[in-house]
CSV table of C-alpha atoms in Angstrom, one decimal:
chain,number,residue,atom,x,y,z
A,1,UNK,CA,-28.8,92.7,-93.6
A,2,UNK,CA,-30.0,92.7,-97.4
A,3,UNK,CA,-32.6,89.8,-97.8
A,4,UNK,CA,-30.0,87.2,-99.2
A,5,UNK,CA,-27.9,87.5,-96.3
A,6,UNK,CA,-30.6,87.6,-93.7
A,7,UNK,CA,-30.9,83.1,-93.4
A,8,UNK,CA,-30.7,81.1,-90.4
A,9,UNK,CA,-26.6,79.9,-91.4
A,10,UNK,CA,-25.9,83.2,-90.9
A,11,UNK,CA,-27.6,84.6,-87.7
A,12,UNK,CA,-28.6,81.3,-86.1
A,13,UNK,CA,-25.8,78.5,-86.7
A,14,UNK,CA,-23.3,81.1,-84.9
A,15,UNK,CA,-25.4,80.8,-81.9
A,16,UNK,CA,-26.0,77.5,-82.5
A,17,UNK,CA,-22.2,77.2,-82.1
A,18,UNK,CA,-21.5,79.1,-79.4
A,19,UNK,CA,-24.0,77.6,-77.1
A,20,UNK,CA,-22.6,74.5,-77.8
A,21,UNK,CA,-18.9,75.9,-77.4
A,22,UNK,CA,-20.3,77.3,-74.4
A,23,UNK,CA,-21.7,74.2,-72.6
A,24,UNK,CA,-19.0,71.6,-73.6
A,25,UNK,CA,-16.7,74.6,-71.0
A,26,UNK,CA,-19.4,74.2,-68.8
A,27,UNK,CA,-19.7,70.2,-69.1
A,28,UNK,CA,-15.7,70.0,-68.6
A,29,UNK,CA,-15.6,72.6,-65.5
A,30,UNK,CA,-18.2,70.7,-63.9
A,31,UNK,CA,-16.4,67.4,-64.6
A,32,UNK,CA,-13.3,69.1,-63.1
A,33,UNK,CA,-15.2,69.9,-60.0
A,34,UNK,CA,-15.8,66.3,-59.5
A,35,UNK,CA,-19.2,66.1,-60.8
A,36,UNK,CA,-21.2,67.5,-58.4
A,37,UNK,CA,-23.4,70.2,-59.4
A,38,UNK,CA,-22.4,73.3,-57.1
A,39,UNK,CA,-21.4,76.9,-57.0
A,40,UNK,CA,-18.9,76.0,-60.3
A,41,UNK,CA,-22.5,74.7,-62.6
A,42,UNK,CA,-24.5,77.1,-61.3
A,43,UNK,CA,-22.1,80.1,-61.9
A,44,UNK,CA,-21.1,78.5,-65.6
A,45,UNK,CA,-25.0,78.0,-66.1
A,46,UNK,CA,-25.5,81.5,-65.3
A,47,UNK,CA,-23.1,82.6,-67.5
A,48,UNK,CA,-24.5,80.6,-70.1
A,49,UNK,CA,-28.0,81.9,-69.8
A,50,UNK,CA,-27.0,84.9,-70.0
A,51,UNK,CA,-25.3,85.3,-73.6
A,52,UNK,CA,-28.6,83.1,-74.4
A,53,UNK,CA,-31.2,86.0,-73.0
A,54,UNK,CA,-28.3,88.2,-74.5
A,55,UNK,CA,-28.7,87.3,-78.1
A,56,UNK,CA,-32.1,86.8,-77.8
A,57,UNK,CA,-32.8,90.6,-77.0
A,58,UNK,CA,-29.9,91.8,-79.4
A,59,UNK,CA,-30.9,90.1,-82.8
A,60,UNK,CA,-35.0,89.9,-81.4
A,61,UNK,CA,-35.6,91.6,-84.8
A,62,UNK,CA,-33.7,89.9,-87.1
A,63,UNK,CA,-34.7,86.6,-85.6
A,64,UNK,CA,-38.4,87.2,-86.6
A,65,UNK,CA,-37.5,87.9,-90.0
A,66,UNK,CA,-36.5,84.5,-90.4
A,67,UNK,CA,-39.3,82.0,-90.4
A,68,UNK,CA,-39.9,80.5,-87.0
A,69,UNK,CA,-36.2,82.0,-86.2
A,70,UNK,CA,-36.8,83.1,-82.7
A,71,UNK,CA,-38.6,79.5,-81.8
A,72,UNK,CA,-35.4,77.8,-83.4
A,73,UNK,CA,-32.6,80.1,-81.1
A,74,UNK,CA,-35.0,79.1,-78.5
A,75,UNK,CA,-34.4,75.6,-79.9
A,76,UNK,CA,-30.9,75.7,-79.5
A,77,UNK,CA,-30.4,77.0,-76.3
A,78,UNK,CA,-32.7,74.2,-75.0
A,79,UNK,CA,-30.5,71.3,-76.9
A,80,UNK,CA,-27.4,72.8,-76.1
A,81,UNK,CA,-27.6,73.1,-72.5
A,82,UNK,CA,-29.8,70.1,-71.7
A,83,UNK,CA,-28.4,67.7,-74.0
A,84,UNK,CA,-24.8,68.6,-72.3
A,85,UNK,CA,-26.5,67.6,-68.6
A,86,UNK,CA,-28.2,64.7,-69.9
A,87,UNK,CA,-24.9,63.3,-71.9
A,88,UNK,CA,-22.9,63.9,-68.9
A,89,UNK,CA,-24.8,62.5,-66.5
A,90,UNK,CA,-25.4,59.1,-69.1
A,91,UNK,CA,-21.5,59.1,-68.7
A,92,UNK,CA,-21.6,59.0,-65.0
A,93,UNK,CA,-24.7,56.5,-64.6
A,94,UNK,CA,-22.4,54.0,-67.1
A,95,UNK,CA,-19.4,54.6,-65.0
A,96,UNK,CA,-21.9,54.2,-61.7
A,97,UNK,CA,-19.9,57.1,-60.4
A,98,UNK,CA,-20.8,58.6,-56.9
A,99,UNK,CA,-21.5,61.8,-57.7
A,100,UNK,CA,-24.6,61.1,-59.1
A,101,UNK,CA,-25.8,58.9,-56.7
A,102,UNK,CA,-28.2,59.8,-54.7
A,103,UNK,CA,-28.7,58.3,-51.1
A,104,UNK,CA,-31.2,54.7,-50.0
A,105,UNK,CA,-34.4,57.2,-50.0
A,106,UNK,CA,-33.4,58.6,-53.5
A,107,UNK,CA,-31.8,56.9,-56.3
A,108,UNK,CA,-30.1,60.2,-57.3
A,109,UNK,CA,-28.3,63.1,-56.2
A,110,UNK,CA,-30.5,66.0,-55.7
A,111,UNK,CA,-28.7,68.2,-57.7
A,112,UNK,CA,-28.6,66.1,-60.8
A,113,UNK,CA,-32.1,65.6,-60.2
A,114,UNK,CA,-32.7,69.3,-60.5
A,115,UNK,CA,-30.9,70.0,-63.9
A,116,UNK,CA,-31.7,66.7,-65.5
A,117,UNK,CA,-35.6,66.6,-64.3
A,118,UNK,CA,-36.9,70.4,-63.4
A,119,UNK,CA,-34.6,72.5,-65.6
A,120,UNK,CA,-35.8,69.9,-68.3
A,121,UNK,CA,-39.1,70.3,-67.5
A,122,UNK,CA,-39.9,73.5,-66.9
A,123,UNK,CA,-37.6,74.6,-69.9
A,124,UNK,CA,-39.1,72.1,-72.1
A,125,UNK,CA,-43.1,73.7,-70.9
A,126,UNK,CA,-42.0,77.2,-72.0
A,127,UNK,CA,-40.3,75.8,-75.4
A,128,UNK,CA,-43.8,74.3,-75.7
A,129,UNK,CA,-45.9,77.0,-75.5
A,130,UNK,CA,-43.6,78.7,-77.8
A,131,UNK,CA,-44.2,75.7,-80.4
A,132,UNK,CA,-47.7,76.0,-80.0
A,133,UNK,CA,-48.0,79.9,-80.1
A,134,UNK,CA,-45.6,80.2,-83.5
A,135,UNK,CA,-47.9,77.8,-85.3
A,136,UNK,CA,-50.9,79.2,-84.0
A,137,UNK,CA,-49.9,82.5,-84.8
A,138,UNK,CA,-49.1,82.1,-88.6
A,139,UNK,CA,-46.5,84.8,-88.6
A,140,UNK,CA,-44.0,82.9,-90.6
A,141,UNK,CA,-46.7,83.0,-92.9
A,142,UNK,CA,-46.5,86.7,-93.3
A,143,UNK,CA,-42.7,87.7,-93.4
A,144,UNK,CA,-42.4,89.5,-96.7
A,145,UNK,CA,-45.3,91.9,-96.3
């Protein structure tokens, strides 16, 4: 790609789009299943991650030609796929349906309490250390030399 066409509208806001695409499927399959986070979410999950670690690998060079590119896909991903748990599950804790419900020892279900808290969290650790290490590293400084 020549410099004018190398921006982030045109090599991250397709991803950007997709991932969201992606996880509004997997929101709706999920929702068809009932709610309850099984084999469909963690199949449709997988599937997502996959075109994630996907273009990740296939445009790892043009991302770091944009400035902080590959910490903004990264960005993305992390939106995309939490935000659809979290919004979902908000929908189900207003409409106090079962499926999130956990049992008298545990306010909610375990599996919503896996992709809402640890995916979340452990996610959200690498994303930091990604922050930190793209401003430590000043490499967006340095992209035209």
């Amino acid at each position: 790609m020549s410099d004018t066409q190398l921006n982030s509208r045109r090599v991250i806001l397709p991803f950007l789009a997709i991932m969201v695409a992606l996880n509004i499927v997997l929101q709706v399959a999920i929702a068809f299943a009932g709610s309850e986070i099984g084999v469909t979410a963690y199949l449709l999950t997988a599937a997502v991650a996959v075109v994630y670690a996907v273009y990740h690998w296939t445009h790892r060079v043009t991302l770091s030609q944009i400035r902080f590119g590959r910490l903004v896909a990264h960005l993305c991903g992390f939106l995309a796929v939490n935000l659809g748990f979290h919004l979902h599950a908000a929908v189900l804790v207003s409409s106090n349906d079962e499926a999130i419900r956990g049992d008298a020892s545990f306010p909610i279900d375990d599996q919503w309490f896996g992709v809402l808290f640890g995916m979340f969290v452990i996610w959200g650790a690498g994303l930091l250390i990604h922050l930190a290490a793209s401003i430590a590293s000043r490499g967006f400084e340095d992209l035209h030399a």
